[in-house]
mmCIF file of C-alpha atoms in Angstrom:
data_model
loop_
_atom_site.group_PDB
_atom_site.id
_atom_site.type_symbol
_atom_site.label_atom_id
_atom_site.label_comp_id
_atom_site.label_asym_id
_atom_site.label_seq_id
_atom_site.Cartn_x
_atom_site.Cartn_y
_atom_site.Cartn_z
ATOM 1 C CA MET R 1 33.134 -31.615 20.235
ATOM 2 C CA GLU R 2 29.477 -31.436 21.268
ATOM 3 C CA GLU R 3 27.383 -29.007 19.223
ATOM 4 C CA ASP R 4 25.810 -26.104 21.067
ATOM 5 C CA PRO R 5 22.013 -26.646 20.856
ATOM 6 C CA SER R 6 21.280 -22.929 20.538
ATOM 7 C CA THR R 7 23.742 -22.614 17.656
ATOM 8 C CA ALA R 8 22.272 -25.686 15.974
ATOM 9 C CA ARG R 9 18.785 -24.196 16.131
ATOM 10 C CA GLN R 10 20.035 -20.947 14.670
ATOM 11 C CA ASP R 11 21.742 -22.701 11.757
ATOM 12 C CA LYS R 12 18.664 -24.765 10.939
ATOM 13 C CA GLU R 13 15.593 -22.637 11.241
ATOM 14 C CA SER R 14 15.792 -19.577 13.484
ATOM 15 C CA THR R 15 16.487 -15.920 12.862
ATOM 16 C CA ASN R 16 18.593 -13.348 14.655
ATOM 17 C CA LEU R 17 15.473 -11.262 15.167
ATOM 18 C CA GLN R 18 14.170 -11.243 18.710
ATOM 19 C CA ASN R 19 10.831 -9.857 17.551
ATOM 20 C CA LEU R 20 8.973 -10.068 14.248
ATOM 21 C CA SER R 21 5.757 -8.248 13.385
ATOM 22 C CA LEU R 22 3.346 -9.246 10.652
ATOM 23 C CA ALA R 23 0.319 -7.229 9.522
ATOM 24 C CA ILE R 24 -2.543 -8.940 7.698
ATOM 25 C CA SER R 25 -4.855 -6.623 5.780
ATOM 26 C CA VAL R 26 -8.494 -7.689 6.217
ATOM 27 C CA SER R 27 -11.945 -6.309 5.474
ATOM 28 C CA GLU R 28 -13.319 -7.580 8.784
ATOM 29 C CA LYS R 29 -11.994 -9.244 11.932
ATOM 30 C CA SER R 30 -13.992 -12.415 12.470
ATOM 31 C CA LYS R 31 -13.522 -14.682 15.476
ATOM 32 C CA GLU R 32 -12.130 -17.321 13.144
ATOM 33 C CA LEU R 33 -9.524 -14.957 11.725
ATOM 34 C CA LEU R 34 -8.506 -13.740 15.178
ATOM 35 C CA ALA R 35 -8.055 -17.339 16.307
ATOM 36 C CA GLY R 36 -6.090 -18.088 13.134
ATOM 37 C CA ALA R 37 -3.816 -15.108 13.734
ATOM 38 C CA LYS R 38 -3.012 -16.425 17.206
ATOM 39 C CA GLU R 39 -2.244 -19.875 15.770
ATOM 40 C CA LEU R 40 0.056 -18.293 13.184
ATOM 41 C CA GLU R 41 1.852 -16.357 15.924
ATOM 42 C CA ASN R 42 2.507 -19.589 17.818
ATOM 43 C CA TYR R 43 3.578 -21.474 14.692
ATOM 44 C CA LEU R 44 6.053 -18.836 13.514
ATOM 45 C CA SER R 45 7.370 -18.125 17.009
ATOM 46 C CA GLN R 46 8.216 -21.798 17.412
ATOM 47 C CA LYS R 47 9.723 -22.115 13.930
ATOM 48 C CA LEU R 48 11.831 -18.973 14.117
ATOM 49 C CA GLN R 49 12.656 -19.048 17.843
ATOM 50 C CA SER R 50 11.489 -15.427 17.974
ATOM 51 C CA THR R 51 8.555 -13.547 19.439
ATOM 52 C CA VAL R 52 6.162 -13.096 16.522
ATOM 53 C CA ARG R 53 3.194 -10.732 16.626
ATOM 54 C CA VAL R 54 0.425 -11.000 14.019
ATOM 55 C CA ASP R 55 -2.001 -8.094 13.738
ATOM 56 C CA LEU R 56 -5.204 -8.054 11.720
ATOM 57 C CA LEU R 57 -5.786 -4.554 10.420
ATOM 58 C CA HIS R 58 -8.545 -3.020 8.348
ATOM 59 C CA HIS R 59 -7.276 -2.083 4.885
ATOM 60 C CA PRO R 60 -6.727 1.688 5.378
ATOM 61 C CA SER R 61 -4.997 1.151 8.743
ATOM 62 C CA THR R 62 -2.672 -1.430 7.237
ATOM 63 C CA LEU R 63 -1.479 0.969 4.566
ATOM 64 C CA LYS R 64 -1.079 3.884 6.982
ATOM 65 C CA GLN R 65 0.891 1.944 9.588
ATOM 66 C CA ALA R 66 2.944 0.092 6.977
ATOM 67 C CA LYS R 67 4.012 3.400 5.438
ATOM 68 C CA GLU R 68 5.169 4.442 8.921
ATOM 69 C CA GLY R 69 7.422 1.358 9.098
ATOM 70 C CA THR R 70 5.495 -0.275 11.933
ATOM 71 C CA PHE R 71 5.737 -3.848 10.604
ATOM 72 C CA ASP R 72 8.429 -6.217 9.320
ATOM 73 C CA LEU R 73 6.005 -8.126 7.096
ATOM 74 C CA VAL R 74 2.798 -6.939 5.466
ATOM 75 C CA PHE R 75 0.241 -9.097 3.651
ATOM 76 C CA LEU R 76 -2.121 -7.096 1.483
ATOM 77 C CA GLY R 77 -4.182 -7.217 -1.668
ATOM 78 C CA PRO R 78 -3.846 -5.531 -5.052
ATOM 79 C CA GLU R 79 -6.055 -2.594 -4.147
ATOM 80 C CA TYR R 80 -3.301 -1.185 -1.909
ATOM 81 C CA LEU R 81 -0.166 -2.817 -3.284
ATOM 82 C CA SER R 82 0.906 -0.127 -5.731
ATOM 83 C CA GLU R 83 0.813 2.696 -3.181
ATOM 84 C CA PHE R 84 2.475 0.476 -0.589
ATOM 85 C CA LEU R 85 5.437 -0.405 -2.807
ATOM 86 C CA LEU R 86 5.811 3.148 -4.050
ATOM 87 C CA HIS R 87 5.909 4.717 -0.599
ATOM 88 C CA THR R 88 7.610 2.183 1.688
ATOM 89 C CA GLN R 89 11.015 0.555 2.004
ATOM 90 C CA SER R 90 9.563 -2.872 1.248
ATOM 91 C CA GLU R 91 9.689 -5.507 -1.444
ATOM 92 C CA VAL R 92 7.742 -8.637 -2.334
ATOM 93 C CA LEU R 93 8.786 -11.826 -0.529
ATOM 94 C CA LEU R 94 6.000 -14.293 -1.341
ATOM 95 C CA ALA R 95 2.704 -14.380 -3.218
ATOM 96 C CA SER R 96 -0.568 -16.045 -2.328
ATOM 97 C CA ARG R 97 -2.415 -17.965 -4.996
ATOM 98 C CA ARG R 98 -5.377 -20.314 -5.033
ATOM 99 C CA GLY R 99 -4.792 -21.282 -8.666
ATOM 100 C CA GLU R 100 -4.887 -19.617 -12.053
ATOM 101 C CA THR R 101 -8.664 -19.259 -11.945
ATOM 102 C CA SER R 102 -8.428 -17.085 -8.832
ATOM 103 C CA LEU R 103 -6.581 -14.290 -10.603
ATOM 104 C CA ALA R 104 -8.702 -11.206 -11.119
ATOM 105 C CA ARG R 105 -8.750 -9.103 -14.264
ATOM 106 C CA SER R 106 -8.867 -5.354 -14.647
ATOM 107 C CA ILE R 107 -11.832 -4.228 -16.746
ATOM 108 C CA TRP R 108 -13.283 -1.136 -18.387
ATOM 109 C CA LEU R 109 -17.055 -0.897 -17.944
ATOM 110 C CA CYS R 110 -19.640 1.209 -19.767
ATOM 111 C CA ARG R 111 -23.421 1.319 -19.675
ATOM 112 C CA LYS R 112 -25.179 -1.359 -21.666
ATOM 113 C CA ASP R 113 -26.735 1.171 -24.045
ATOM 114 C CA ARG R 114 -23.284 2.287 -25.269
ATOM 115 C CA ASN R 115 -21.430 0.692 -28.186
ATOM 116 C CA TYR R 116 -17.803 1.017 -27.035
ATOM 117 C CA LYS R 117 -15.649 -2.008 -27.895
ATOM 118 C CA ASP R 118 -12.152 -0.731 -27.076
ATOM 119 C CA VAL R 119 -10.667 1.760 -24.626
ATOM 120 C CA GLU R 120 -9.258 3.785 -27.535
ATOM 121 C CA GLU R 121 -12.845 4.726 -28.421
ATOM 122 C CA LEU R 122 -12.959 6.623 -25.126
ATOM 123 C CA ARG R 123 -10.570 9.315 -26.348
ATOM 124 C CA GLY R 124 -12.066 12.697 -25.499
ATOM 125 C CA LYS R 125 -14.632 11.135 -23.130
ATOM 126 C CA ALA R 126 -15.068 11.429 -19.367
ATOM 127 C CA VAL R 127 -13.980 8.370 -17.380
ATOM 128 C CA SER R 128 -13.625 7.282 -13.774
ATOM 129 C CA LEU R 129 -10.825 5.217 -12.275
ATOM 130 C CA ALA R 130 -10.672 3.674 -8.823
ATOM 131 C CA THR R 131 -8.292 4.969 -6.166
ATOM 132 C CA ARG R 132 -4.649 5.460 -7.241
ATOM 133 C CA SER R 133 -3.662 2.677 -4.845
ATOM 134 C CA SER R 134 -5.680 0.125 -6.832
ATOM 135 C CA LEU R 135 -3.863 -2.195 -9.202
ATOM 136 C CA HIS R 136 -6.945 -3.281 -11.145
ATOM 137 C CA GLY R 137 -8.845 -0.011 -11.027
ATOM 138 C CA TYR R 138 -5.966 2.368 -11.708
ATOM 139 C CA LEU R 139 -2.447 1.049 -12.243
ATOM 140 C CA PHE R 140 -3.147 -1.635 -14.862
ATOM 141 C CA PRO R 141 -5.572 0.455 -16.953
ATOM 142 C CA VAL R 142 -2.997 3.264 -16.962
ATOM 143 C CA TRP R 143 -0.235 0.806 -17.882
ATOM 144 C CA ASP R 144 -2.343 -0.538 -20.754
ATOM 145 C CA LEU R 145 -2.795 2.990 -22.139
ATOM 146 C CA ALA R 146 0.947 3.616 -21.791
ATOM 147 C CA LYS R 147 1.754 0.420 -23.708
ATOM 148 C CA ARG R 148 -0.561 1.639 -26.481
ATOM 149 C CA LYS R 149 1.378 4.937 -26.435
ATOM 150 C CA LYS R 150 -1.781 6.905 -25.705
ATOM 151 C CA ILE R 151 -0.202 8.401 -22.598
ATOM 152 C CA GLY R 152 3.417 8.767 -21.489
ATOM 153 C CA PRO R 153 6.094 11.237 -20.403
ATOM 154 C CA THR R 154 4.622 13.989 -22.606
ATOM 155 C CA SER R 155 0.945 12.969 -22.578
ATOM 156 C CA SER R 156 -1.200 12.619 -19.467
ATOM 157 C CA LEU R 157 -4.533 10.960 -18.768
ATOM 158 C CA SER R 158 -6.140 14.388 -19.086
ATOM 159 C CA ASP R 159 -4.661 14.746 -22.562
ATOM 160 C CA PHE R 160 -6.327 11.515 -23.692
ATOM 161 C CA PHE R 161 -9.642 11.728 -21.817
ATOM 162 C CA SER R 162 -11.719 14.905 -21.562
ATOM 163 C CA LEU R 163 -12.115 14.288 -17.819
ATOM 164 C CA THR R 164 -10.420 11.759 -15.541
ATOM 165 C CA VAL R 165 -12.055 11.260 -12.144
ATOM 166 C CA ILE R 166 -9.909 9.398 -9.607
ATOM 167 C CA ASP R 167 -12.391 7.885 -7.185
ATOM 168 C CA ARG R 168 -12.099 6.408 -3.718
ATOM 169 C CA SER R 169 -13.140 2.854 -4.688
ATOM 170 C CA ASP R 170 -14.402 0.594 -7.461
ATOM 171 C CA LEU R 171 -17.958 1.094 -6.235
ATOM 172 C CA ALA R 172 -17.660 4.880 -6.331
ATOM 173 C CA ALA R 173 -16.321 4.696 -9.897
ATOM 174 C CA VAL R 174 -19.261 2.509 -10.988
ATOM 175 C CA ASP R 175 -21.726 4.812 -9.227
ATOM 176 C CA LYS R 176 -20.551 7.731 -11.360
ATOM 177 C CA LEU R 177 -20.873 5.587 -14.465
ATOM 178 C CA LEU R 178 -24.436 4.541 -13.684
ATOM 179 C CA LYS R 179 -25.412 8.134 -12.892
ATOM 180 C CA GLY R 180 -24.189 9.211 -16.322
ATOM 181 C CA GLU R 181 -21.402 11.431 -14.981
ATOM 182 C CA VAL R 182 -18.778 9.477 -16.955
ATOM 183 C CA GLU R 183 -18.786 7.251 -20.028
ATOM 184 C CA ALA R 184 -16.648 4.443 -18.622
ATOM 185 C CA ALA R 185 -15.040 3.174 -15.403
ATOM 186 C CA ALA R 186 -11.928 1.084 -14.777
ATOM 187 C CA VAL R 187 -12.386 -1.418 -11.938
ATOM 188 C CA ASN R 188 -11.579 -4.905 -10.653
ATOM 189 C CA GLU R 189 -13.801 -7.465 -12.399
ATOM 190 C CA GLU R 190 -14.692 -8.962 -9.017
ATOM 191 C CA ILE R 191 -17.192 -6.144 -8.536
ATOM 192 C CA LEU R 192 -19.423 -7.960 -11.041
ATOM 193 C CA ALA R 193 -19.213 -11.208 -9.079
ATOM 194 C CA GLY R 194 -19.623 -9.841 -5.561
ATOM 195 C CA THR R 195 -22.524 -8.356 -3.621
ATOM 196 C CA LEU R 196 -21.550 -4.665 -3.740
ATOM 197 C CA LEU R 197 -23.777 -4.193 -6.791
ATOM 198 C CA SER R 198 -27.349 -5.433 -7.049
ATOM 199 C CA GLU R 199 -28.216 -7.729 -9.939
ATOM 200 C CA THR R 200 -30.298 -4.919 -11.412
ATOM 201 C CA ARG R 201 -27.320 -2.570 -11.478
ATOM 202 C CA LYS R 202 -25.034 -5.265 -12.891
ATOM 203 C CA ASP R 203 -27.485 -5.766 -15.754
ATOM 204 C CA MET R 204 -27.062 -2.087 -16.670
ATOM 205 C CA LEU R 205 -23.346 -2.583 -17.347
ATOM 206 C CA LYS R 206 -21.171 -4.234 -19.966
ATOM 207 C CA VAL R 207 -17.449 -4.887 -20.283
ATOM 208 C CA ILE R 208 -15.557 -2.907 -22.924
ATOM 209 C CA GLN R 209 -12.266 -4.755 -22.485
ATOM 210 C CA HIS R 210 -10.183 -6.809 -20.041
ATOM 211 C CA GLN R 211 -6.601 -6.435 -18.857
ATOM 212 C CA GLY R 212 -4.907 -9.336 -17.142
ATOM 213 C CA PRO R 213 -5.458 -11.558 -15.224
ATOM 214 C CA TYR R 214 -3.159 -10.288 -12.504
ATOM 215 C CA THR R 215 -1.822 -11.486 -9.191
ATOM 216 C CA ASP R 216 -3.643 -12.177 -5.949
ATOM 217 C CA LYS R 217 -2.387 -10.970 -2.570
ATOM 218 C CA LEU R 218 1.298 -10.449 -1.820
ATOM 219 C CA LEU R 219 3.441 -10.753 1.287
ATOM 220 C CA CYS R 220 5.987 -7.931 1.483
ATOM 221 C CA ILE R 221 9.043 -7.658 3.712
ATOM 222 C CA ARG R 222 10.951 -4.685 5.070
ATOM 223 C CA LYS R 223 14.167 -4.138 3.097
ATOM 224 C CA GLY R 224 16.205 -3.650 6.283
ATOM 225 C CA ILE R 225 15.831 -7.310 7.278
ATOM 226 C CA SER R 226 19.046 -9.216 6.600
ATOM 227 C CA THR R 227 19.419 -11.813 3.866
ATOM 228 C CA THR R 228 19.909 -14.562 6.460
ATOM 229 C CA ASP R 229 16.822 -13.629 8.458
ATOM 230 C CA ARG R 230 14.822 -13.289 5.259
ATOM 231 C CA LYS R 231 15.816 -16.839 4.286
ATOM 232 C CA PHE R 232 14.547 -18.314 7.555
ATOM 233 C CA ILE R 233 11.324 -16.298 7.455
ATOM 234 C CA ARG R 234 10.660 -17.398 3.881
ATOM 235 C CA LEU R 235 11.264 -21.083 4.683
ATOM 236 C CA ALA R 236 9.042 -20.983 7.767
ATOM 237 C CA LEU R 237 6.190 -19.462 5.769
ATOM 238 C CA LEU R 238 6.589 -21.894 2.861
ATOM 239 C CA ASN R 239 6.550 -24.818 5.324
ATOM 240 C CA LEU R 240 3.133 -23.614 6.418
ATOM 241 C CA ASN R 241 1.734 -24.910 3.094
ATOM 242 C CA LYS R 242 2.703 -28.491 3.984
ATOM 243 C CA GLU R 243 2.431 -28.501 7.746
ATOM 244 C CA ARG R 244 -0.649 -26.336 8.260
ATOM 245 C CA PRO R 245 -2.420 -25.930 4.885
ATOM 246 C CA GLU R 246 -5.740 -25.100 6.540
ATOM 247 C CA LEU R 247 -4.086 -22.227 8.418
ATOM 248 C CA SER R 248 -2.416 -20.952 5.249
ATOM 249 C CA ASN R 249 -5.787 -20.979 3.467
ATOM 250 C CA GLN R 250 -7.485 -19.201 6.339
ATOM 251 C CA ILE R 251 -4.947 -16.404 6.763
ATOM 252 C CA PHE R 252 -3.332 -16.087 3.338
ATOM 253 C CA LYS R 253 -6.277 -17.280 1.202
ATOM 254 C CA GLY R 254 -4.200 -19.971 -0.455
ATOM 255 C CA ASP R 255 -0.684 -21.381 -0.719
ATOM 256 C CA LEU R 256 2.298 -19.067 -0.316
ATOM 257 C CA LEU R 257 4.638 -19.260 -3.306
ATOM 258 C CA ASP R 258 7.974 -17.753 -4.232
ATOM 259 C CA SER R 259 7.220 -14.565 -6.127
ATOM 260 C CA GLU R 260 10.034 -15.096 -8.639
ATOM 261 C CA ASN R 261 8.305 -18.288 -9.813
ATOM 262 C CA LEU R 262 5.133 -16.411 -10.735
ATOM 263 C CA GLY R 263 5.724 -14.806 -14.095
ATOM 264 C CA TYR R 264 2.648 -12.601 -13.941
ATOM 265 C CA LEU R 265 4.122 -10.720 -10.976
ATOM 266 C CA LYS R 266 6.511 -9.108 -13.436
ATOM 267 C CA THR R 267 3.597 -7.076 -14.751
ATOM 268 C CA VAL R 268 3.104 -5.468 -11.335
ATOM 269 C CA PHE R 269 6.589 -4.002 -11.328
ATOM 270 C CA GLU R 270 6.487 -3.032 -14.999
ATOM 271 C CA ALA R 271 3.222 -1.197 -14.344
ATOM 272 C CA LEU R 272 4.669 0.584 -11.316
ATOM 273 C CA ASP R 273 7.668 1.758 -13.344
ATOM 274 C CA SER R 274 5.427 2.883 -16.181
ATOM 275 C CA GLU R 275 3.123 4.879 -13.887
ATOM 276 C CA ARG R 276 6.056 6.858 -12.523
ATOM 277 C CA SER R 277 7.038 8.001 -16.030
ATOM 278 C CA ILE R 278 3.623 9.312 -17.110
ATOM 279 C CA LYS R 279 3.031 13.053 -17.313
ATOM 280 C CA PRO R 280 1.094 14.227 -14.221
#
């Protein structure tokens, strides 16, 4: 008996979804990125035999709309991942990685004229952490303190530090440090490599300790998507590495890899579980 072509396509590479929406969190929408998003739409639509929409959204918009359940897939960085996973019906499907050297570390900073060598020396001091949605500037420093049993179900950040300021960004946390309002700040180490701080301001800082390194960006999927559809979506995205590596690098900043094969991703979920158990 002759095989039905539509059934054959479905068995090989297509999903049962008529429409699929993917949000990419970006800091800016360049012409190159917009063109890449359109190419990705065409690639995935052909692979999955579905109508795929790819939207580039500025970071805050991505988080807001994702929490409202607007998208099937969301690609975002560590600064928003913790809040996203805590407040949406989503889970990690794939991870993006450029190589081990691309993984950022979480760091505690102090002013260069201070002699702190370990976060435990900050007991009873005022500190600043980045936004609660930040992995490197909030979640991992908190997890590190919990592992040291300095905070936990019966001991909060405020019990360990004299003052804990939760800021809106890494830059805001460093600003308070440089102004002398706090003794230390927990941030992503990339702030020392980027252009947000002048070289003069960088020279006023020193690293007390590192945590990590930790994962790059993650691609999350809505839990309501079936196991079968998830399989086809995953395969189509992984094929992008071989068939269109330049497009994968442009949109996802590296190869997409199965999250279960990246051992360091385990720390993300351990940290999330730990944060939930700490005294408010």
